[in-house]
mmCIF file of C-alpha atoms and ligand atoms in Angstrom:
data_model
loop_
_atom_site.group_PDB
_atom_site.id
_atom_site.type_symbol
_atom_site.label_atom_id
_atom_site.label_comp_id
_atom_site.label_asym_id
_atom_site.label_seq_id
_atom_site.Cartn_x
_atom_site.Cartn_y
_atom_site.Cartn_z
ATOM 1 C CA MET A 1 -100.258 -81.402 -44.728
ATOM 2 C CA TRP A 2 -99.403 -83.208 -41.485
ATOM 3 C CA PRO A 3 -97.260 -81.501 -38.881
ATOM 4 C CA PRO A 4 -93.763 -82.948 -38.991
ATOM 5 C CA TYR A 5 -92.759 -84.783 -35.831
ATOM 6 C CA PRO A 6 -90.473 -85.685 -34.051
ATOM 7 C CA TYR A 7 -89.273 -82.164 -34.278
ATOM 8 C CA PRO A 8 -86.852 -79.698 -33.157
ATOM 9 C CA TYR A 9 -89.305 -76.834 -32.887
ATOM 10 C CA ARG A 10 -87.491 -74.043 -31.130
ATOM 11 C CA PHE A 11 -88.871 -72.184 -28.133
ATOM 12 C CA LEU A 12 -89.260 -68.475 -28.931
ATOM 13 C CA HIS A 13 -90.640 -67.885 -25.434
ATOM 14 C CA ASN A 14 -89.886 -70.313 -22.655
ATOM 15 C CA GLN A 15 -90.262 -70.279 -18.866
ATOM 16 C CA PRO A 16 -87.655 -72.807 -17.810
ATOM 17 C CA HIS A 17 -87.413 -71.731 -14.151
ATOM 18 C CA LYS A 18 -91.058 -71.856 -13.071
ATOM 19 C CA CYS A 19 -90.598 -75.087 -11.154
ATOM 20 C CA ARG A 20 -87.076 -74.455 -9.865
ATOM 21 C CA ASP A 21 -88.129 -73.372 -6.386
ATOM 22 C CA ARG A 22 -91.374 -75.279 -6.037
ATOM 23 C CA THR A 23 -93.082 -78.385 -7.255
ATOM 24 C CA PRO A 24 -96.575 -77.396 -8.343
ATOM 25 C CA PHE A 25 -99.489 -79.709 -7.737
ATOM 26 C CA LEU A 26 -100.912 -78.796 -11.115
ATOM 27 C CA VAL A 27 -99.662 -77.290 -14.369
ATOM 28 C CA LEU A 28 -102.458 -75.586 -16.303
ATOM 29 C CA LEU A 29 -101.765 -75.406 -20.047
ATOM 30 C CA VAL A 30 -104.117 -73.046 -21.875
ATOM 31 C CA VAL A 31 -104.407 -73.004 -25.654
ATOM 32 C CA THR A 32 -104.723 -69.482 -27.077
ATOM 33 C CA GLU A 33 -103.840 -67.703 -30.304
ATOM 34 C CA PRO A 34 -100.863 -65.316 -30.421
ATOM 35 C CA GLY A 35 -102.944 -62.149 -30.844
ATOM 36 C CA ASP A 36 -105.375 -62.985 -28.047
ATOM 37 C CA THR A 37 -103.889 -60.861 -25.249
ATOM 38 C CA ALA A 38 -107.381 -59.815 -24.114
ATOM 39 C CA GLY A 39 -108.487 -63.437 -23.751
ATOM 40 C CA ARG A 40 -105.345 -64.308 -21.793
ATOM 41 C CA ASN A 41 -105.899 -61.341 -19.472
ATOM 42 C CA ALA A 42 -109.456 -62.434 -18.765
ATOM 43 C CA ILE A 43 -108.301 -65.994 -18.095
ATOM 44 C CA ARG A 44 -105.527 -64.743 -15.764
ATOM 45 C CA GLN A 45 -108.170 -62.934 -13.714
ATOM 46 C CA THR A 46 -110.674 -65.774 -13.622
ATOM 47 C CA TRP A 47 -110.251 -69.568 -13.906
ATOM 48 C CA GLY A 48 -106.559 -69.326 -14.769
ATOM 49 C CA ASN A 49 -105.616 -67.452 -11.589
ATOM 50 C CA GLU A 50 -102.684 -69.356 -10.039
ATOM 51 C CA SER A 51 -103.767 -68.351 -6.513
ATOM 52 C CA LEU A 52 -107.334 -69.490 -6.888
ATOM 53 C CA VAL A 53 -107.224 -72.680 -4.856
ATOM 54 C CA PRO A 54 -105.915 -72.032 -1.346
ATOM 55 C CA GLY A 55 -103.055 -74.327 -0.421
ATOM 56 C CA VAL A 56 -102.715 -75.712 -3.954
ATOM 57 C CA SER A 57 -99.715 -74.686 -6.027
ATOM 58 C CA ILE A 58 -100.666 -74.034 -9.656
ATOM 59 C CA VAL A 59 -98.466 -73.030 -12.593
ATOM 60 C CA ARG A 60 -100.362 -71.526 -15.545
ATOM 61 C CA LEU A 61 -98.891 -71.317 -19.036
ATOM 62 C CA PHE A 62 -100.362 -70.226 -22.352
ATOM 63 C CA LEU A 63 -99.462 -72.232 -25.448
ATOM 64 C CA ILE A 64 -98.995 -70.320 -28.685
ATOM 65 C CA GLY A 65 -97.388 -70.763 -32.073
ATOM 66 C CA VAL A 66 -96.383 -68.163 -34.652
ATOM 67 C CA HIS A 67 -99.149 -66.100 -36.231
ATOM 68 C CA PRO A 68 -99.353 -67.060 -39.936
ATOM 69 C CA VAL A 69 -99.720 -63.410 -41.036
ATOM 70 C CA PHE A 70 -98.933 -60.966 -38.225
ATOM 71 C CA ALA A 71 -95.882 -62.565 -36.622
ATOM 72 C CA GLN A 72 -93.763 -59.396 -36.903
ATOM 73 C CA GLU A 73 -96.448 -57.068 -35.591
ATOM 74 C CA LEU A 74 -97.147 -59.321 -32.620
ATOM 75 C CA ARG A 75 -93.537 -59.806 -31.599
ATOM 76 C CA PRO A 76 -93.211 -56.670 -29.411
ATOM 77 C CA VAL A 77 -96.683 -57.243 -27.928
ATOM 78 C CA LEU A 78 -95.775 -60.769 -26.848
ATOM 79 C CA GLU A 79 -92.393 -59.572 -25.624
ATOM 80 C CA GLU A 80 -94.096 -57.139 -23.283
ATOM 81 C CA GLU A 81 -96.744 -59.616 -22.184
ATOM 82 C CA THR A 82 -94.218 -62.283 -21.302
ATOM 83 C CA LEU A 83 -92.066 -59.812 -19.351
ATOM 84 C CA LEU A 84 -95.125 -58.869 -17.350
ATOM 85 C CA TYR A 85 -96.575 -62.321 -16.665
ATOM 86 C CA HIS A 86 -93.891 -64.923 -17.438
ATOM 87 C CA ASP A 87 -96.553 -67.339 -18.581
ATOM 88 C CA ILE A 88 -96.121 -67.710 -22.344
ATOM 89 C CA LEU A 89 -94.722 -70.712 -24.149
ATOM 90 C CA GLN A 90 -94.210 -70.174 -27.861
ATOM 91 C CA GLN A 91 -92.503 -72.393 -30.417
ATOM 92 C CA ASP A 92 -91.676 -71.629 -34.015
ATOM 93 C CA PHE A 93 -94.450 -73.602 -35.722
ATOM 94 C CA LEU A 94 -97.364 -71.875 -37.417
ATOM 95 C CA ASP A 95 -100.346 -71.249 -35.165
ATOM 96 C CA THR A 96 -103.048 -72.953 -37.240
ATOM 97 C CA TYR A 97 -105.991 -75.211 -36.472
ATOM 98 C CA ASN A 98 -104.217 -78.226 -37.943
ATOM 99 C CA ASN A 99 -101.160 -77.601 -35.775
ATOM 100 C CA LEU A 100 -103.067 -77.734 -32.473
ATOM 101 C CA THR A 101 -101.485 -81.078 -31.642
ATOM 102 C CA LEU A 102 -98.081 -79.396 -31.708
ATOM 103 C CA LYS A 103 -99.242 -76.920 -29.064
ATOM 104 C CA THR A 104 -100.202 -79.668 -26.669
ATOM 105 C CA LEU A 105 -96.945 -81.489 -27.360
ATOM 106 C CA MET A 106 -95.033 -78.269 -26.694
ATOM 107 C CA GLY A 107 -96.752 -78.077 -23.306
ATOM 108 C CA LEU A 108 -95.933 -81.702 -22.528
ATOM 109 C CA GLU A 109 -92.341 -81.136 -23.659
ATOM 110 C CA TRP A 110 -92.105 -78.225 -21.214
ATOM 111 C CA VAL A 111 -93.527 -80.320 -18.358
ATOM 112 C CA SER A 112 -91.161 -83.210 -19.149
ATOM 113 C CA LYS A 113 -88.103 -80.972 -19.283
ATOM 114 C CA HIS A 114 -88.815 -78.252 -16.752
ATOM 115 C CA CYS A 115 -91.462 -79.492 -14.330
ATOM 116 C CA PRO A 116 -91.321 -83.283 -14.231
ATOM 117 C CA ASN A 117 -92.542 -83.597 -10.644
ATOM 118 C CA ALA A 118 -95.891 -81.856 -11.024
ATOM 119 C CA SER A 119 -98.708 -84.162 -9.887
ATOM 120 C CA TYR A 120 -101.065 -83.185 -12.708
ATOM 121 C CA VAL A 121 -101.303 -81.441 -16.038
ATOM 122 C CA VAL A 122 -104.612 -79.890 -17.110
ATOM 123 C CA LYS A 123 -105.001 -78.858 -20.742
ATOM 124 C CA ALA A 124 -107.751 -76.346 -21.410
ATOM 125 C CA ASP A 125 -108.969 -74.442 -24.444
ATOM 126 C CA ARG A 126 -109.661 -70.719 -24.135
ATOM 127 C CA ASP A 127 -113.409 -71.015 -24.642
ATOM 128 C CA VAL A 128 -114.300 -72.825 -21.454
ATOM 129 C CA PHE A 129 -115.583 -72.125 -17.990
ATOM 130 C CA LEU A 130 -113.221 -74.067 -15.716
ATOM 131 C CA ASN A 131 -113.621 -74.775 -12.008
ATOM 132 C CA LEU A 132 -110.175 -75.878 -10.811
ATOM 133 C CA ALA A 133 -111.086 -75.768 -7.108
ATOM 134 C CA TYR A 134 -113.809 -78.368 -7.589
ATOM 135 C CA LEU A 135 -111.600 -80.474 -9.867
ATOM 136 C CA VAL A 136 -108.756 -80.568 -7.356
ATOM 137 C CA ARG A 137 -110.848 -81.188 -4.229
ATOM 138 C CA GLN A 138 -113.251 -83.733 -5.677
ATOM 139 C CA PHE A 139 -111.119 -85.714 -8.047
ATOM 140 C CA LEU A 140 -107.384 -85.174 -7.750
ATOM 141 C CA VAL A 141 -106.413 -85.693 -4.113
ATOM 142 C CA PRO A 142 -104.597 -87.814 -3.186
ATOM 143 C CA PRO A 143 -102.536 -87.696 -6.427
ATOM 144 C CA LYS A 144 -103.028 -90.556 -8.888
ATOM 145 C CA THR A 145 -100.653 -92.057 -11.428
ATOM 146 C CA ASN A 146 -101.291 -93.596 -14.863
ATOM 147 C CA PHE A 147 -104.404 -91.450 -14.990
ATOM 148 C CA MET A 148 -106.188 -89.390 -17.607
ATOM 149 C CA THR A 149 -109.727 -88.065 -17.346
ATOM 150 C CA GLY A 150 -112.213 -85.756 -19.049
ATOM 151 C CA HIS A 151 -115.281 -86.185 -21.230
ATOM 152 C CA LEU A 152 -114.792 -89.648 -22.728
ATOM 153 C CA TYR A 153 -115.463 -90.451 -26.384
ATOM 154 C CA GLN A 154 -115.608 -94.129 -27.315
ATOM 155 C CA ASN A 155 -115.968 -96.024 -30.600
ATOM 156 C CA THR A 156 -115.753 -92.934 -32.778
ATOM 157 C CA ALA A 157 -114.543 -93.425 -36.338
ATOM 158 C CA PRO A 158 -112.177 -91.491 -38.596
ATOM 159 C CA LEU A 159 -113.858 -89.470 -41.348
ATOM 160 C CA ARG A 160 -112.712 -90.735 -44.744
ATOM 161 C CA ASN A 161 -114.438 -88.022 -46.751
ATOM 162 C CA LYS A 162 -111.818 -85.755 -48.287
ATOM 163 C CA GLY A 163 -114.061 -82.701 -48.048
ATOM 164 C CA SER A 164 -114.315 -82.872 -44.269
ATOM 165 C CA LYS A 165 -112.455 -80.549 -41.922
ATOM 166 C CA TRP A 166 -111.562 -83.671 -39.935
ATOM 167 C CA TYR A 167 -110.580 -85.885 -42.918
ATOM 168 C CA VAL A 168 -108.043 -88.532 -41.954
ATOM 169 C CA PRO A 169 -106.338 -90.584 -44.681
ATOM 170 C CA HIS A 170 -105.717 -94.316 -44.251
ATOM 171 C CA GLU A 171 -101.950 -93.799 -44.281
ATOM 172 C CA VAL A 172 -102.193 -91.609 -41.213
ATOM 173 C CA TYR A 173 -104.658 -93.763 -39.296
ATOM 174 C CA PRO A 174 -105.625 -97.151 -40.745
ATOM 175 C CA ASN A 175 -108.023 -98.526 -38.083
ATOM 176 C CA LYS A 176 -111.795 -98.347 -38.306
ATOM 177 C CA THR A 177 -112.260 -96.758 -34.895
ATOM 178 C CA TYR A 178 -110.261 -94.549 -32.581
ATOM 179 C CA PRO A 179 -109.214 -95.682 -29.144
ATOM 180 C CA PRO A 180 -111.131 -93.973 -26.313
ATOM 181 C CA TYR A 181 -110.085 -90.347 -25.841
ATOM 182 C CA CYS A 182 -110.981 -87.291 -23.790
ATOM 183 C CA GLY A 183 -112.611 -84.287 -25.482
ATOM 184 C CA GLY A 184 -110.134 -81.501 -26.249
ATOM 185 C CA PRO A 185 -111.745 -78.539 -24.443
ATOM 186 C CA THR A 186 -110.430 -79.773 -21.056
ATOM 187 C CA TYR A 187 -108.700 -82.940 -19.928
ATOM 188 C CA VAL A 188 -106.481 -83.962 -17.038
ATOM 189 C CA LEU A 189 -103.314 -86.076 -17.078
ATOM 190 C CA SER A 190 -101.316 -87.289 -14.119
ATOM 191 C CA GLY A 191 -97.756 -85.952 -14.320
ATOM 192 C CA ASP A 192 -96.271 -89.347 -15.158
ATOM 193 C CA VAL A 193 -98.698 -89.802 -18.055
ATOM 194 C CA ALA A 194 -97.849 -86.335 -19.388
ATOM 195 C CA GLN A 195 -94.213 -87.403 -19.630
ATOM 196 C CA LYS A 196 -95.021 -90.813 -21.110
ATOM 197 C CA VAL A 197 -97.273 -89.238 -23.758
ATOM 198 C CA TYR A 198 -94.525 -86.799 -24.702
ATOM 199 C CA GLY A 199 -92.156 -89.748 -25.088
ATOM 200 C CA VAL A 200 -94.423 -92.019 -27.128
ATOM 201 C CA ALA A 201 -95.705 -89.154 -29.318
ATOM 202 C CA GLN A 202 -92.268 -89.009 -30.917
ATOM 203 C CA THR A 203 -92.650 -92.561 -32.213
ATOM 204 C CA LEU A 204 -96.114 -92.099 -33.806
ATOM 205 C CA PRO A 205 -97.362 -90.235 -36.885
ATOM 206 C CA VAL A 206 -98.839 -87.005 -35.555
ATOM 207 C CA MET A 207 -102.482 -86.325 -36.321
ATOM 208 C CA ASN A 208 -104.204 -82.982 -36.555
ATOM 209 C CA MET A 209 -106.987 -83.815 -34.089
ATOM 210 C CA GLU A 210 -105.100 -83.327 -30.887
ATOM 211 C CA ASP A 211 -107.596 -84.963 -28.537
ATOM 212 C CA VAL A 212 -107.782 -88.082 -30.709
ATOM 213 C CA PHE A 213 -104.001 -88.109 -30.907
ATOM 214 C CA MET A 214 -103.744 -88.081 -27.098
ATOM 215 C CA GLY A 215 -106.011 -91.164 -27.084
ATOM 216 C CA ILE A 216 -103.760 -92.867 -29.637
ATOM 217 C CA CYS A 217 -100.725 -92.110 -27.468
ATOM 218 C CA LEU A 218 -102.478 -93.506 -24.398
ATOM 219 C CA HIS A 219 -103.410 -96.655 -26.320
ATOM 220 C CA ALA A 220 -99.792 -97.064 -27.435
ATOM 221 C CA LEU A 221 -98.810 -96.853 -23.758
ATOM 222 C CA GLY A 222 -101.315 -99.574 -22.838
ATOM 223 C CA LEU A 223 -103.385 -97.117 -20.786
ATOM 224 C CA SER A 224 -107.042 -96.058 -20.988
ATOM 225 C CA PRO A 225 -108.628 -92.784 -19.975
ATOM 226 C CA THR A 226 -111.155 -92.729 -17.122
ATOM 227 C CA ALA A 227 -114.536 -91.141 -17.863
ATOM 228 C CA GLY A 228 -115.265 -88.084 -15.746
ATOM 229 C CA PRO A 229 -118.490 -88.500 -13.725
ATOM 230 C CA TRP A 230 -121.676 -87.575 -15.563
ATOM 231 C CA GLY A 231 -122.311 -83.838 -15.796
ATOM 232 C CA VAL A 232 -118.838 -82.775 -14.693
ATOM 233 C CA TYR A 233 -117.271 -82.104 -18.124
ATOM 234 C CA ASN A 234 -119.926 -80.391 -20.234
ATOM 235 C CA MET A 235 -119.287 -80.361 -23.958
ATOM 236 C CA VAL A 236 -122.451 -78.361 -24.611
ATOM 237 C CA ARG A 237 -123.034 -74.928 -23.226
ATOM 238 C CA LEU A 238 -125.093 -74.581 -20.047
ATOM 239 C CA GLN A 239 -126.760 -71.434 -18.829
ATOM 240 C CA PHE A 240 -124.770 -69.950 -15.932
ATOM 241 C CA GLU A 241 -126.173 -70.856 -12.558
ATOM 242 C CA ARG A 242 -123.784 -70.369 -9.683
ATOM 243 C CA CYS A 243 -124.685 -73.388 -7.548
ATOM 244 C CA ARG A 244 -124.684 -75.734 -10.513
ATOM 245 C CA PHE A 245 -121.391 -74.297 -11.796
ATOM 246 C CA SER A 246 -119.777 -74.742 -8.386
ATOM 247 C CA ARG A 247 -120.382 -78.504 -8.723
ATOM 248 C CA LEU A 248 -118.931 -79.105 -12.155
ATOM 249 C CA VAL A 249 -115.451 -78.908 -13.654
ATOM 250 C CA MET A 250 -115.939 -77.573 -17.172
ATOM 251 C CA VAL A 251 -118.499 -76.000 -19.470
ATOM 252 C CA HIS A 252 -117.512 -75.563 -23.105
ATOM 253 C CA HIS A 253 -118.383 -72.512 -25.231
ATOM 254 C CA TYR A 254 -117.755 -69.741 -22.712
ATOM 255 C CA GLN A 255 -115.643 -66.919 -24.118
ATOM 256 C CA PRO A 256 -113.125 -65.330 -21.708
ATOM 257 C CA GLN A 257 -114.950 -61.973 -21.630
ATOM 258 C CA GLU A 258 -118.157 -63.720 -20.684
ATOM 259 C CA VAL A 259 -116.431 -65.624 -17.882
ATOM 260 C CA LEU A 260 -115.080 -62.281 -16.674
ATOM 261 C CA ARG A 261 -118.653 -61.016 -16.340
ATOM 262 C CA ILE A 262 -120.030 -64.001 -14.423
ATOM 263 C CA TRP A 263 -116.918 -64.543 -12.280
ATOM 264 C CA PRO A 264 -117.906 -62.243 -9.372
ATOM 265 C CA ARG A 265 -121.225 -64.068 -9.051
ATOM 266 C CA PHE A 266 -119.486 -67.448 -9.237
ATOM 267 C CA GLN A 267 -116.989 -66.420 -6.544
ATOM 268 C CA GLY A 268 -119.868 -65.216 -4.419
ATOM 269 C CA ALA A 269 -121.710 -68.543 -4.559
ATOM 270 C CA PRO A 270 -123.095 -69.146 -1.082
ATOM 271 C CA ALA A 271 -121.899 -71.910 1.233
ATOM 272 C CA MET A 272 -125.228 -73.693 0.760
ATOM 273 C CA CYS A 273 -124.030 -74.607 -2.729
ATOM 274 C CA HIS A 274 -121.824 -77.232 -1.016
ATOM 275 C CA ARG A 275 -118.760 -76.598 -3.137
HETATM 276 C C1 NAG B 1 -106.237 -64.250 -7.921
HETATM 277 O O1 NAG B 1 -106.920 -64.676 -6.779
HETATM 278 C C2 NAG B 1 -106.435 -64.105 -5.572
HETATM 279 C C3 NAG B 1 -107.107 -64.800 -4.415
HETATM 280 O O2 NAG B 1 -108.495 -64.815 -4.598
HETATM 281 C C4 NAG B 1 -106.698 -62.591 -5.629
HETATM 282 O O3 NAG B 1 -106.215 -61.982 -4.461
HETATM 283 C C5 NAG B 1 -105.977 -62.017 -6.844
HETATM 284 O O4 NAG B 1 -106.295 -60.649 -6.986
HETATM 285 C C6 NAG B 1 -106.373 -62.748 -8.120
HETATM 286 N N1 NAG B 1 -105.507 -62.325 -9.214
HETATM 287 C C7 NAG B 1 -105.982 -61.801 -10.347
HETATM 288 C C8 NAG B 1 -104.971 -61.470 -11.396
HETATM 289 O O5 NAG B 1 -107.154 -61.587 -10.532
HETATM 290 C C1 NAG B 2 -97.494 -76.405 -38.883
HETATM 291 O O1 NAG B 2 -96.314 -75.670 -38.608
HETATM 292 C C2 NAG B 2 -95.255 -75.965 -39.508
HETATM 293 C C3 NAG B 2 -94.022 -75.251 -38.999
HETATM 294 O O2 NAG B 2 -94.234 -73.874 -38.916
HETATM 295 C C4 NAG B 2 -95.654 -75.497 -40.896
HETATM 296 O O3 NAG B 2 -94.610 -75.822 -41.811
HETATM 297 C C5 NAG B 2 -96.923 -76.228 -41.326
HETATM 298 O O4 NAG B 2 -97.388 -75.707 -42.532
HETATM 299 C C6 NAG B 2 -98.001 -76.079 -40.280
HETATM 300 N N1 NAG B 2 -99.041 -77.027 -40.602
HETATM 301 C C7 NAG B 2 -100.293 -76.705 -40.768
HETATM 302 C C8 NAG B 2 -101.201 -77.826 -41.094
HETATM 303 O O5 NAG B 2 -100.704 -75.571 -40.637
HETATM 304 C C1 NAG B 3 -87.953 -84.240 -9.166
HETATM 305 O O1 NAG B 3 -87.862 -85.263 -8.195
HETATM 306 C C2 NAG B 3 -86.638 -85.965 -8.245
HETATM 307 C C3 NAG B 3 -86.748 -87.140 -7.303
HETATM 308 O O2 NAG B 3 -87.334 -86.735 -6.080
HETATM 309 C C4 NAG B 3 -85.502 -85.013 -7.917
HETATM 310 O O3 NAG B 3 -84.266 -85.685 -7.967
HETATM 311 C C5 NAG B 3 -85.495 -83.881 -8.927
HETATM 312 O O4 NAG B 3 -84.530 -82.917 -8.566
HETATM 313 C C6 NAG B 3 -86.860 -83.200 -8.991
HETATM 314 N N1 NAG B 3 -86.856 -82.273 -10.134
HETATM 315 C C7 NAG B 3 -87.341 -81.042 -10.068
HETATM 316 C C8 NAG B 3 -87.214 -80.224 -11.294
HETATM 317 O O5 NAG B 3 -87.903 -80.604 -9.071
HETATM 318 C C1 NAG B 4 -105.462 -100.933 -34.686
HETATM 319 O O1 NAG B 4 -105.867 -102.259 -34.963
HETATM 320 C C2 NAG B 4 -104.872 -103.239 -34.660
HETATM 321 C C3 NAG B 4 -105.396 -104.582 -35.165
HETATM 322 O O2 NAG B 4 -106.669 -104.862 -34.604
HETATM 323 C C4 NAG B 4 -104.609 -103.236 -33.156
HETATM 324 O O3 NAG B 4 -103.616 -104.191 -32.837
HETATM 325 C C5 NAG B 4 -104.135 -101.856 -32.757
HETATM 326 O O4 NAG B 4 -103.962 -101.805 -31.354
HETATM 327 C C6 NAG B 4 -105.143 -100.797 -33.192
HETATM 328 N N1 NAG B 4 -104.590 -99.480 -32.946
HETATM 329 C C7 NAG B 4 -105.270 -98.506 -32.358
HETATM 330 C C8 NAG B 4 -104.561 -97.197 -32.193
HETATM 331 O O5 NAG B 4 -106.403 -98.649 -31.948
#
């Protein structure tokens, strides 16, 4: 039931040279499903655009596993997509909800091995509105170390009811409460923490809730996440409003096609919005 780890999951698609000629300020890791080419295209044109923040070097990578049913059919599609964009990381584990933790760990493995000098790693789900320019300018310069931020959850407890989608047995996690952790839709790690988490993850039993697992890794490292300022990481959907959206980092529950529609208006937000 639980993803085996430490692993040798093999890379089926890798981008080992992305950081050979430059050290990016930020590596953006985006969780998508293998068949979601349309979503990735929308993200490439909107919040995932590597050239979006002038003067800030960004590397964007999509994290995918192997489709549980249509792996064969998708192979040529992914082959073509990766030749075109060079932004797909895929390992040979099944792309399922309970394997989400493995996707994040794949991303952190890539950063540790191929881009260890990046100042930050941002992990984002596909169904978000993300404002990287605001994140970078307001919160990330000058670069920090031993730092993780996002929407903070504290004193949450494991669900011990076997029927629950988020059931966690005692053997996997014995304590009554989880350490503080940042909500999965979007969180930020300093580059050093990304590497430390990748290291310590290999000594802990992996859990299916990837955001909780990141918190457990941080706790094992003796670190705590920093709460993002109020209203900056929005776990509930907000109606689009360009000035408001220019002063926040993330809004959950925005599908890529919807972001594509509002993006021109967001880009056109007037200077009076004080971005
Ligand atoms: C990314 O943003 C740059 C600068 O705004 C723009 O010129 C470019 O067309 C965008 N790329 C995509 C794929 O939309
Ligand atoms: C996770 O991926 C591994 C390797 O492909 C697979 O054996 C396992 O069944 C998957 N786990 C879940 C919970 O889907
Ligand atoms: C990272 O920085 C170290 C120390 O400055 C340097 O030796 C190493 O070559 C850099 N690695 C990459 C991949 O840029
Ligand atoms: C679990 O509880 C023990 C005993 O109180 C404590 O030492 C440990 O740090 C806790 N672990 C986590 C992940 O919170």
